[in-house]
mmCIF file of C-alpha atoms in Angstrom:
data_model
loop_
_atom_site.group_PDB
_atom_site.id
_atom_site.type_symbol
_atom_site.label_atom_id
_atom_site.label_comp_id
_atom_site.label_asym_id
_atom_site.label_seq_id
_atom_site.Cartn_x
_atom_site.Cartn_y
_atom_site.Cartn_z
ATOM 1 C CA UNK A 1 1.801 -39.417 -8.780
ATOM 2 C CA UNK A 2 4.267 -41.566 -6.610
ATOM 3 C CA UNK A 3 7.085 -39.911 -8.269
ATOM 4 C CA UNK A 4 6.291 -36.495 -7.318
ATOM 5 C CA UNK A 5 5.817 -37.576 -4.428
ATOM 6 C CA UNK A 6 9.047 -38.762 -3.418
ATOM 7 C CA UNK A 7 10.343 -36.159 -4.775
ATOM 8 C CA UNK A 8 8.467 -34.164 -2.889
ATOM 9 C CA UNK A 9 10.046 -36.051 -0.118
ATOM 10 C CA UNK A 10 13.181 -35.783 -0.713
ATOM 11 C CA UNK A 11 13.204 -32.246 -0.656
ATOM 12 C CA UNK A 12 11.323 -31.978 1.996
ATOM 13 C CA UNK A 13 13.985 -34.078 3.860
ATOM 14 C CA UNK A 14 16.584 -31.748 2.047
ATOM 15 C CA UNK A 15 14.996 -28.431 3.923
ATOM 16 C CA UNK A 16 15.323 -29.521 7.350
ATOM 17 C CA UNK A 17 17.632 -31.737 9.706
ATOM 18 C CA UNK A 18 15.231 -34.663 10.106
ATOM 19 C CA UNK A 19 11.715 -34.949 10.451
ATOM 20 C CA UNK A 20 8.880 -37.853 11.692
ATOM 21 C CA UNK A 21 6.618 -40.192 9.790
ATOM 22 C CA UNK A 22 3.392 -37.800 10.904
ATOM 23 C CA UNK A 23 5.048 -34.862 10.118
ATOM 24 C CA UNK A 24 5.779 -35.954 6.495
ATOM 25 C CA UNK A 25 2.408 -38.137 6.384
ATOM 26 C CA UNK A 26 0.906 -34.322 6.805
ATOM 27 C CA UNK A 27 2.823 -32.806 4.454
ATOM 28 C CA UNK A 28 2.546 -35.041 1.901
ATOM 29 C CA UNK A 29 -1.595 -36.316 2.821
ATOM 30 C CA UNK A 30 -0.950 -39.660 2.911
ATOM 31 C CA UNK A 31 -0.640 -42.267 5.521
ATOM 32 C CA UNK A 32 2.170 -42.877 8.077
ATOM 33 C CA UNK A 33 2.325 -46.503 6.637
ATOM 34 C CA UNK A 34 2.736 -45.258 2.817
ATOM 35 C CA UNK A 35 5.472 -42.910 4.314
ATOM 36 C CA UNK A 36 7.598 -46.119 5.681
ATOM 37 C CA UNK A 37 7.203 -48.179 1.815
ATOM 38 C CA UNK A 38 8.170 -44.623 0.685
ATOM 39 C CA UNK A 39 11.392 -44.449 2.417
ATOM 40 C CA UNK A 40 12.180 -47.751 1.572
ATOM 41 C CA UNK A 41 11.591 -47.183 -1.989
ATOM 42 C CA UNK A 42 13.640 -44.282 -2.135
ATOM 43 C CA UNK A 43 16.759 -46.305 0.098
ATOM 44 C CA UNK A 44 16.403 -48.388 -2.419
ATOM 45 C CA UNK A 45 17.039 -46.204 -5.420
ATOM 46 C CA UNK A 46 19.954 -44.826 -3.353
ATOM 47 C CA UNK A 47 19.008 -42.036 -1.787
ATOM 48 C CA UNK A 48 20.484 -42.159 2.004
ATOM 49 C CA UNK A 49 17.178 -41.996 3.933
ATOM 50 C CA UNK A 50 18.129 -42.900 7.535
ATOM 51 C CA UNK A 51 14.935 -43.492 10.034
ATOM 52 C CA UNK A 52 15.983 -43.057 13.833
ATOM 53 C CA UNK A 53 14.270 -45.292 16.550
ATOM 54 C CA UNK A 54 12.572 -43.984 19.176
ATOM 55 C CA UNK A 55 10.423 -40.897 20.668
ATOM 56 C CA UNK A 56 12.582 -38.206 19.124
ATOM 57 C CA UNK A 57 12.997 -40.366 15.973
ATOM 58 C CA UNK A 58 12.347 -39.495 12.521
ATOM 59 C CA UNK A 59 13.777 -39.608 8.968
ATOM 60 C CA UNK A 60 16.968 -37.660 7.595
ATOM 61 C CA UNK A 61 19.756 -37.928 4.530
ATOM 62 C CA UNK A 62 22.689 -38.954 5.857
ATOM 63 C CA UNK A 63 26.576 -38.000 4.193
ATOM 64 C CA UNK A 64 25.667 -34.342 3.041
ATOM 65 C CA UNK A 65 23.155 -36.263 0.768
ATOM 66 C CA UNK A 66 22.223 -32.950 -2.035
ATOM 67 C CA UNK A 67 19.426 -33.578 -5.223
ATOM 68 C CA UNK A 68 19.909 -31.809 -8.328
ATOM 69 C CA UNK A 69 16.218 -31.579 -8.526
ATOM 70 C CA UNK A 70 16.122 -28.276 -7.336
ATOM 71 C CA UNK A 71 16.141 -26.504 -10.652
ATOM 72 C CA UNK A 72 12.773 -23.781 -10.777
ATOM 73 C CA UNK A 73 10.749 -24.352 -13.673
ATOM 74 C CA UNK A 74 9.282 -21.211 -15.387
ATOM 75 C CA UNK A 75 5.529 -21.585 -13.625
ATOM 76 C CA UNK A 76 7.077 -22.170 -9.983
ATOM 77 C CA UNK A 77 9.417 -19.150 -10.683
ATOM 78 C CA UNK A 78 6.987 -17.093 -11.636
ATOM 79 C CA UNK A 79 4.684 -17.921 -8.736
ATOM 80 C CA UNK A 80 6.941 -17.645 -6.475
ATOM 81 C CA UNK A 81 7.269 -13.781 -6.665
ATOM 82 C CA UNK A 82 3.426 -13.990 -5.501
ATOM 83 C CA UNK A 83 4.304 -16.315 -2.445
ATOM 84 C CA UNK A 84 3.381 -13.397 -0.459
ATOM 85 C CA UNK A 85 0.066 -13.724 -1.383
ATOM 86 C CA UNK A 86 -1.594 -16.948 -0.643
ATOM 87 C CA UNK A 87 -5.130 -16.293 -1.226
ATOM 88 C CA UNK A 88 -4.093 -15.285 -4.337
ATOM 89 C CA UNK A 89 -2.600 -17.935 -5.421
ATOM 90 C CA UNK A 90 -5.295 -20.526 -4.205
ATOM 91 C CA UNK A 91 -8.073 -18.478 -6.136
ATOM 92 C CA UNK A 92 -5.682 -18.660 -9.497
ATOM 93 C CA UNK A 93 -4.989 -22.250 -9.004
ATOM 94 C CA UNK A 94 -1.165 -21.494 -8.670
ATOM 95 C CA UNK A 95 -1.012 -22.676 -4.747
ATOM 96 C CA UNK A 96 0.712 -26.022 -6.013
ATOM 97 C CA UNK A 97 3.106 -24.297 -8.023
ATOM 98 C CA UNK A 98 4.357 -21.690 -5.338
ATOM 99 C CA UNK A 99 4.618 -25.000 -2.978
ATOM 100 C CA UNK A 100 7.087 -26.542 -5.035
ATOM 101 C CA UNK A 101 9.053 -23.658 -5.641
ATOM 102 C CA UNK A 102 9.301 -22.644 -2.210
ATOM 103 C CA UNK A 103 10.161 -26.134 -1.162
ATOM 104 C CA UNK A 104 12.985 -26.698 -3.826
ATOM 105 C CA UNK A 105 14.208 -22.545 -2.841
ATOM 106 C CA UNK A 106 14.525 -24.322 0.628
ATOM 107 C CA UNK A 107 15.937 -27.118 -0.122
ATOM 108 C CA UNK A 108 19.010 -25.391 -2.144
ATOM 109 C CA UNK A 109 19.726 -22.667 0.734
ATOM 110 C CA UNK A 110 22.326 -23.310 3.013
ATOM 111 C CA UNK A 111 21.409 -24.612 6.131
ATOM 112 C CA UNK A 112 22.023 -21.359 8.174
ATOM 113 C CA UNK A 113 19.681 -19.896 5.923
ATOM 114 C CA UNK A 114 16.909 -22.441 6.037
ATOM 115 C CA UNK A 115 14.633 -20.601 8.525
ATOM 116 C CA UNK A 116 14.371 -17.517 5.836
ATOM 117 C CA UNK A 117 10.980 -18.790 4.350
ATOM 118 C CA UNK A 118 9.421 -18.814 8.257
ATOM 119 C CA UNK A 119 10.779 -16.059 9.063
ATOM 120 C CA UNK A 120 9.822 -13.709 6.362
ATOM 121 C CA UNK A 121 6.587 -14.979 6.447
ATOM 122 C CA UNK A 122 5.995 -13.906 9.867
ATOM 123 C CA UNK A 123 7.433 -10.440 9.123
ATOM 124 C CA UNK A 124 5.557 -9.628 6.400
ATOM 125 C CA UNK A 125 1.783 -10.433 5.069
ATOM 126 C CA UNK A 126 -0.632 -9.148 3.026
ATOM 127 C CA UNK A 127 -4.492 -9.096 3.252
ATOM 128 C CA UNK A 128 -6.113 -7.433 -0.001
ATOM 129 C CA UNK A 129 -9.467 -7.546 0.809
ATOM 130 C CA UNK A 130 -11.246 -4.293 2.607
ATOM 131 C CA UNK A 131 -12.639 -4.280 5.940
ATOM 132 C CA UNK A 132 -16.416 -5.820 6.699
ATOM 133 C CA UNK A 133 -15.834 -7.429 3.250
ATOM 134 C CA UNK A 134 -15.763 -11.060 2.356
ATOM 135 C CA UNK A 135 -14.305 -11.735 -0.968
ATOM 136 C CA UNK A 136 -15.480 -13.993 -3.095
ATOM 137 C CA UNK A 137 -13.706 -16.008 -5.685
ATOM 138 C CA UNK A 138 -15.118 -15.436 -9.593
ATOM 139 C CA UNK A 139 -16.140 -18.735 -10.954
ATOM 140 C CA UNK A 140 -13.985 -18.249 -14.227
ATOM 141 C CA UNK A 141 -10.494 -16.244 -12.375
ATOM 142 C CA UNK A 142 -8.848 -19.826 -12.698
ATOM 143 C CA UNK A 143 -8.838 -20.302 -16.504
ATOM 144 C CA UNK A 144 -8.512 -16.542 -16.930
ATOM 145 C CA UNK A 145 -5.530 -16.678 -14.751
ATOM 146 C CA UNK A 146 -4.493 -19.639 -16.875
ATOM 147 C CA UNK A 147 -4.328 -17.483 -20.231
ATOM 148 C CA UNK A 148 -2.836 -14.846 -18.412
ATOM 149 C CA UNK A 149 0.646 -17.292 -17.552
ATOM 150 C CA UNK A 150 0.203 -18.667 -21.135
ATOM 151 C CA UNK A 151 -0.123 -15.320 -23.330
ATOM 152 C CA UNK A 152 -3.480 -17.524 -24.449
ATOM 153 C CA UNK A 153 -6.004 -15.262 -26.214
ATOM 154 C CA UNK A 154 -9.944 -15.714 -24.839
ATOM 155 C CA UNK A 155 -13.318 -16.135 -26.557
ATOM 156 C CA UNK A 156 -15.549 -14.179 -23.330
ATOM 157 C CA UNK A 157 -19.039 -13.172 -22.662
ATOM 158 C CA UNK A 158 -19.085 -9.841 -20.740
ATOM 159 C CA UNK A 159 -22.025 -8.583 -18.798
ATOM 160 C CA UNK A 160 -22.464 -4.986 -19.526
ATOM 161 C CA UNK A 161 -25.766 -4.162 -17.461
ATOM 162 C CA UNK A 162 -28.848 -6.350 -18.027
ATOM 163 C CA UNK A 163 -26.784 -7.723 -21.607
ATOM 164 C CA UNK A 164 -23.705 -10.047 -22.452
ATOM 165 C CA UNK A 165 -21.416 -8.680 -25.264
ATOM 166 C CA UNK A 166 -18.945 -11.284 -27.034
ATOM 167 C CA UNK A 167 -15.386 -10.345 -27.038
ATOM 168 C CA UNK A 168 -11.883 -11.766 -28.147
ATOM 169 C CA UNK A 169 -9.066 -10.596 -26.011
ATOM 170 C CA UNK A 170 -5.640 -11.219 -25.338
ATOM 171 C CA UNK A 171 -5.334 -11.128 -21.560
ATOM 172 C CA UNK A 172 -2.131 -9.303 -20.149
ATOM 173 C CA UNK A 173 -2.642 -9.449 -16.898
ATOM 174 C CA UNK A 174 -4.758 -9.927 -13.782
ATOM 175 C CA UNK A 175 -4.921 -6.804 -10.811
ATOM 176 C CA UNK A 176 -6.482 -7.773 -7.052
ATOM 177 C CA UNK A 177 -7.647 -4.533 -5.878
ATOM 178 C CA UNK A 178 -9.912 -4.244 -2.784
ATOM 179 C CA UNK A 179 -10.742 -7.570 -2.789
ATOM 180 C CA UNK A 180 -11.855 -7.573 -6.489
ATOM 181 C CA UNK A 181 -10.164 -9.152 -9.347
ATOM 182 C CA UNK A 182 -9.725 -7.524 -12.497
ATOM 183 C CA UNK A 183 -8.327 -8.183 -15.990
ATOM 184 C CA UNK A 184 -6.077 -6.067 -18.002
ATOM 185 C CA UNK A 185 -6.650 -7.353 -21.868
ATOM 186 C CA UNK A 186 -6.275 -5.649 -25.318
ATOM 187 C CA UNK A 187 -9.453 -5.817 -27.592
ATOM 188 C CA UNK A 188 -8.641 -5.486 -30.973
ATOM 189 C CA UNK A 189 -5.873 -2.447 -30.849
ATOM 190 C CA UNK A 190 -7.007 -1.325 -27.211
ATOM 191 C CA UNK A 191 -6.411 -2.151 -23.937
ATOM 192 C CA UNK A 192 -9.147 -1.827 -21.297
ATOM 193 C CA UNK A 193 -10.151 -3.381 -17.627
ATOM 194 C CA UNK A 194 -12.778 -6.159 -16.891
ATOM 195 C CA UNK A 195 -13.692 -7.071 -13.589
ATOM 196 C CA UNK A 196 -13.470 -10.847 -13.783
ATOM 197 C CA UNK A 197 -16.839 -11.482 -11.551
ATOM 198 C CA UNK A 198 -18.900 -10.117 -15.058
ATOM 199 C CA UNK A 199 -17.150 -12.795 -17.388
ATOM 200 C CA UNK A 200 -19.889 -14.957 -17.757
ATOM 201 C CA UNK A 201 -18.313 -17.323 -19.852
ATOM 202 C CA UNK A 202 -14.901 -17.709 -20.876
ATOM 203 C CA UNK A 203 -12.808 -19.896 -23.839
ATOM 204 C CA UNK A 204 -9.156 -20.545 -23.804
ATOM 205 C CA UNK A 205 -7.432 -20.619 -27.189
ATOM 206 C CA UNK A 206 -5.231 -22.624 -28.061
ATOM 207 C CA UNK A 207 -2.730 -20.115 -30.037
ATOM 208 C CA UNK A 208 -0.834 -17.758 -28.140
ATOM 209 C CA UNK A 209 -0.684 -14.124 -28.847
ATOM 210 C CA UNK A 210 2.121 -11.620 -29.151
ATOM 211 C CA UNK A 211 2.391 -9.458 -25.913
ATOM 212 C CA UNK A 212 3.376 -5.522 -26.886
ATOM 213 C CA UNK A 213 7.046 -5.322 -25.363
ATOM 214 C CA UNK A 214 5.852 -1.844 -24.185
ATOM 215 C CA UNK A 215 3.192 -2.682 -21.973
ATOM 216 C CA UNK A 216 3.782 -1.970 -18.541
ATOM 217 C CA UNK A 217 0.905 -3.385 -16.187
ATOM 218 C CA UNK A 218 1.629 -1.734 -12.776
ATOM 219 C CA UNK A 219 2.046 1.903 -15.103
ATOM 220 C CA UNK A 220 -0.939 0.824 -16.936
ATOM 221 C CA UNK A 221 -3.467 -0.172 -13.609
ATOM 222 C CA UNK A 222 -2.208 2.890 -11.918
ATOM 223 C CA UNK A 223 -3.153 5.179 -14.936
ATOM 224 C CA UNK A 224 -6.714 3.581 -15.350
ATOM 225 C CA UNK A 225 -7.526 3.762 -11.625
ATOM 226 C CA UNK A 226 -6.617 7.463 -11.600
ATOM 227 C CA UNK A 227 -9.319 7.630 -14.566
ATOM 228 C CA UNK A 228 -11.584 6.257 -13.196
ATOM 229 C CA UNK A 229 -11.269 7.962 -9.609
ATOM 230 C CA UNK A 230 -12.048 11.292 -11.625
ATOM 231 C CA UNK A 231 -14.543 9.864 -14.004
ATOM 232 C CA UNK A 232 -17.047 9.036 -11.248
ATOM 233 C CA UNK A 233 -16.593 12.496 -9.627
ATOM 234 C CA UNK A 234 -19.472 14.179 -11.397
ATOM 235 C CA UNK A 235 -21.141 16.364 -9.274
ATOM 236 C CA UNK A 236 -19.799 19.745 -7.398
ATOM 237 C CA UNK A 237 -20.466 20.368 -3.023
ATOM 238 C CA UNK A 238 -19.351 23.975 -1.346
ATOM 239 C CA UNK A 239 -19.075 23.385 2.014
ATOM 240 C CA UNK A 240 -17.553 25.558 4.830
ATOM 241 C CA UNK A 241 -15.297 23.552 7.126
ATOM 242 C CA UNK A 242 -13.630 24.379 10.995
ATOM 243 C CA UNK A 243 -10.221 23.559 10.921
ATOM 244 C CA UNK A 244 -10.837 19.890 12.327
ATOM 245 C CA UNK A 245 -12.902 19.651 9.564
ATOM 246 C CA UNK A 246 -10.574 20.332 7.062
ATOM 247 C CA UNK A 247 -8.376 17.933 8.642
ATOM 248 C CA UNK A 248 -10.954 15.274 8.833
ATOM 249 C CA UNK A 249 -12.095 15.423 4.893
ATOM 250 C CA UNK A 250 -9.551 13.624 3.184
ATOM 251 C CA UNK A 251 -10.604 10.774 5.803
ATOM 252 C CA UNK A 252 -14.218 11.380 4.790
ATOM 253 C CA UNK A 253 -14.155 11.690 0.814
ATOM 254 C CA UNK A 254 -11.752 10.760 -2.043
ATOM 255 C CA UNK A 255 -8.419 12.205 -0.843
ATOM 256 C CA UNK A 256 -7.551 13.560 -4.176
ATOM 257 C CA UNK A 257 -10.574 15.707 -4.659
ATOM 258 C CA UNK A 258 -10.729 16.760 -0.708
ATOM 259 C CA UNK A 259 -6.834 17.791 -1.349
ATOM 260 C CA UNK A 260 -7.400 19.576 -4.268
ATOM 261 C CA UNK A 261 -10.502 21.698 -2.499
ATOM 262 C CA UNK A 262 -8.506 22.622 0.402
ATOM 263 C CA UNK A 263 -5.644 23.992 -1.633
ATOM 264 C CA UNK A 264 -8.209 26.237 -3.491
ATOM 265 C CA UNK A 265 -10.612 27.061 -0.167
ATOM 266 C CA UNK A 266 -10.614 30.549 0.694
ATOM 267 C CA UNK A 267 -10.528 31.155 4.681
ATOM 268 C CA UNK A 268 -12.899 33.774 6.152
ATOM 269 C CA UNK A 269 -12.704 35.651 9.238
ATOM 270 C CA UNK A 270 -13.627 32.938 11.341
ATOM 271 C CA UNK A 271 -10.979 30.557 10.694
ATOM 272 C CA UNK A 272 -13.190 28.179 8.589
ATOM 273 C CA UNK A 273 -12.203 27.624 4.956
ATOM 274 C CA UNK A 274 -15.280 27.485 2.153
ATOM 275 C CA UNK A 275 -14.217 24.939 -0.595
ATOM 276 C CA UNK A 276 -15.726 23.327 -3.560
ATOM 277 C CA UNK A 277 -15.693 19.510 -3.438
ATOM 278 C CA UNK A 278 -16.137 17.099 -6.267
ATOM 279 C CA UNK A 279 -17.938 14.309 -5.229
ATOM 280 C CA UNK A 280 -19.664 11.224 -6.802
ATOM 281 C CA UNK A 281 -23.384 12.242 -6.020
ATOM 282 C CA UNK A 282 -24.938 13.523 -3.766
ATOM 283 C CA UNK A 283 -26.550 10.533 -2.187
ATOM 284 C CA UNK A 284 -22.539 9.882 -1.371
ATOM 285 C CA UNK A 285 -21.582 12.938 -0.574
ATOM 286 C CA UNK A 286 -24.587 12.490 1.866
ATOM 287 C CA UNK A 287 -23.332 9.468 3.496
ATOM 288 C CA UNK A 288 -19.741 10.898 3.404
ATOM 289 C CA UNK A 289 -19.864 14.214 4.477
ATOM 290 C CA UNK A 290 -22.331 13.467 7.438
ATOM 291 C CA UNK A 291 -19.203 11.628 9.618
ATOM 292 C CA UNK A 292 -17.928 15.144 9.727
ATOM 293 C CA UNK A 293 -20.701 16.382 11.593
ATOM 294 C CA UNK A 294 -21.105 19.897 12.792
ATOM 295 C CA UNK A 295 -17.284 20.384 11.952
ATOM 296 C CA UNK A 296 -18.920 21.025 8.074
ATOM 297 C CA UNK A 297 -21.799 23.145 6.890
ATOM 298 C CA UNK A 298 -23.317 22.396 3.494
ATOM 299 C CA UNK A 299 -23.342 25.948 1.171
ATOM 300 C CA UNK A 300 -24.062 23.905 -1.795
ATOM 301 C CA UNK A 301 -26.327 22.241 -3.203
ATOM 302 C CA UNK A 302 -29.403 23.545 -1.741
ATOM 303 C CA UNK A 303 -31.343 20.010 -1.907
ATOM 304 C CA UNK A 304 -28.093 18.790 -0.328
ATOM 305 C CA UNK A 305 -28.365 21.332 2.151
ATOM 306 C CA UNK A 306 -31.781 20.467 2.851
ATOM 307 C CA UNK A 307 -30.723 17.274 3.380
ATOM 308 C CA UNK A 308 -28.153 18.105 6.254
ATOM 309 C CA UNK A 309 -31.149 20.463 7.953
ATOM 310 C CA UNK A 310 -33.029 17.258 8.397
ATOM 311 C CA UNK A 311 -30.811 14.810 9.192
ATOM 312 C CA UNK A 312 -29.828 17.883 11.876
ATOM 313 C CA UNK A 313 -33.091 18.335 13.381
ATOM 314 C CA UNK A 314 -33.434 14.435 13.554
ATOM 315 C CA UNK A 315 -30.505 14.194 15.827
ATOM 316 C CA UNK A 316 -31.286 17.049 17.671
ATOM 317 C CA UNK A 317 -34.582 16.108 18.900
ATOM 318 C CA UNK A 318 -33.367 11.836 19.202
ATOM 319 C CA UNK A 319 -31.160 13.420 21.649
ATOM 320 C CA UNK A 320 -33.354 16.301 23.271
#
């Protein structure tokens, strides 16, 4: 633990021109007193650690003092490609890891380059979760995650609806979409998707399996969310739209399917365009199609329509 520590020190001392006993008491979570036997530990082992006197004081390497300890291991360079996304990393347990890789990335850039890390970071961010959401991490994403790095195969319990189903997969790889975390494994000679919130238990193996060369995960995710967009549109609306309501329905409803109506609407003599929108249901296409308000008349379904006549004469007489 000590020895990571000053490590940990070192580099830290490395990455920057000097810096004070608080400063590296908070970066390290330990004491300002543990700091001082620290430095003298590591003076003694001769590394040049130099403490200045005084307000503006602090600690430094003196005579262009460099550690070959900077060397990536394969788990910190492999976390470090997900640096941009911290929550990530905390829920997968890899937080630690991405630390020390961007601290030893630091501490072997030159020293005109040492404010990259800063000042990418307040460039660019990423926050996956939706809007008016609050993610929440799944109980087992950490050992998933685990098997994941490793190429470990799992022993899982999977709730499908009211029952659990035992399954033994090899886990390729984990996608964080929306805010929810799901896992890309192959079950036998098939891959398919779990969300990782279902897992209700999970076993790590302790053999590793033999990932398919071929398998592309980004090609893969964006093939199965395309499915899966179209498999849940199983029910048909006509509506007639005014032109701002043609512009407004690929704000409203899946983009795709409001895309693919328009380019197949027929316009009438009024301007407005009559198109045939596949929807998930019509308790959706409810809640949906309503924010377009009188920019969209419902043709079809007539319960649908029905619908829309009440929720009209509702407003109408809240606002008589």
């Amino acid at each position: 633990m000590r020895a990571a520590r000053l490590i940990k020190m070192v580099l830290l001392l490395q990455s920057r021109p000097s810096m004070t006993a608080a400063e590296l008491a908070e970066e390290l979570e330990v004491s300002e007193r543990t700091i001082t036997r620290d430095a003298l530990a590591l003076s003694e082992a001769g590394v040049p650690v130099y403490a200045d006197r005084g307000r503006a004081g602090g600690y430094r390497l003196i005579g262009g003092y460099r550690t070959r300890l900077t060397g990536l291991a394969r788990g910190e360079a492999e976390a470090l490609f997900l640096s941009g996304l911290p929550g990530a990393l905390r829920d997968m347990g890899l937080d630690d890891a991405a630390s020390a890789a961007r601290l030893k990335v630091s501490a072997a850039l030159l020293p005109s380059l040492r404010d990259a890390p800063e000042s990418a970071a307040q460039r660019f961010h990423l926050d996956a979760p939706g809007w008016y959401q609050e993610p929440e991490t799944p109980e087992l994403l950490a050992p998933i995650a685990e098997a994941v790095w490793d190429d470990r195969s799992i022993s899982a319990r999977y709730r499908r609806g009211d029952t659990e189903v035992e399954r033994e997969l090899a886990p390729y790889g984990l996608v964080l979409k929306a805010g929810v975390w799901y896992l890309c494994a192959c079950s036998g000679t098939a891959f398919r998707t779990y969300r990782v919130d279902r897992f209700a238990a999970v076993a790590v193996g302790e053999e590793r399996f033999e990932r398919d060369e071929a398998f592309d995960l980004p090609a893969f995710w964006a093939e199965r969310a395309a499915e899966f967009a179209r498999s849940i549109l199983r029910a048909e609306v006509v509506l007639r739209l005014s032109e701002a309501g043609a512009r407004r329905l690929p704000y409203a409803t899946d983009r795709a399917a409001a895309e693919e109506a328009l380019a197949a609407g027929a316009e009438d003599a009024e301007g407005r365009v009559t198109v045939t929108l596949r929807v998930e249901n019509e308790e959706v296409a409810f809640s949906q199609l309503l924010a377009l308000g009188p920019e969209a008349e419902i043709l079809a379904p007539a319960p649908l329509r029905a619908r829309f006549t009440e929720a009209a004469r509702g407003l109408g007489a809240l606002y008589d």
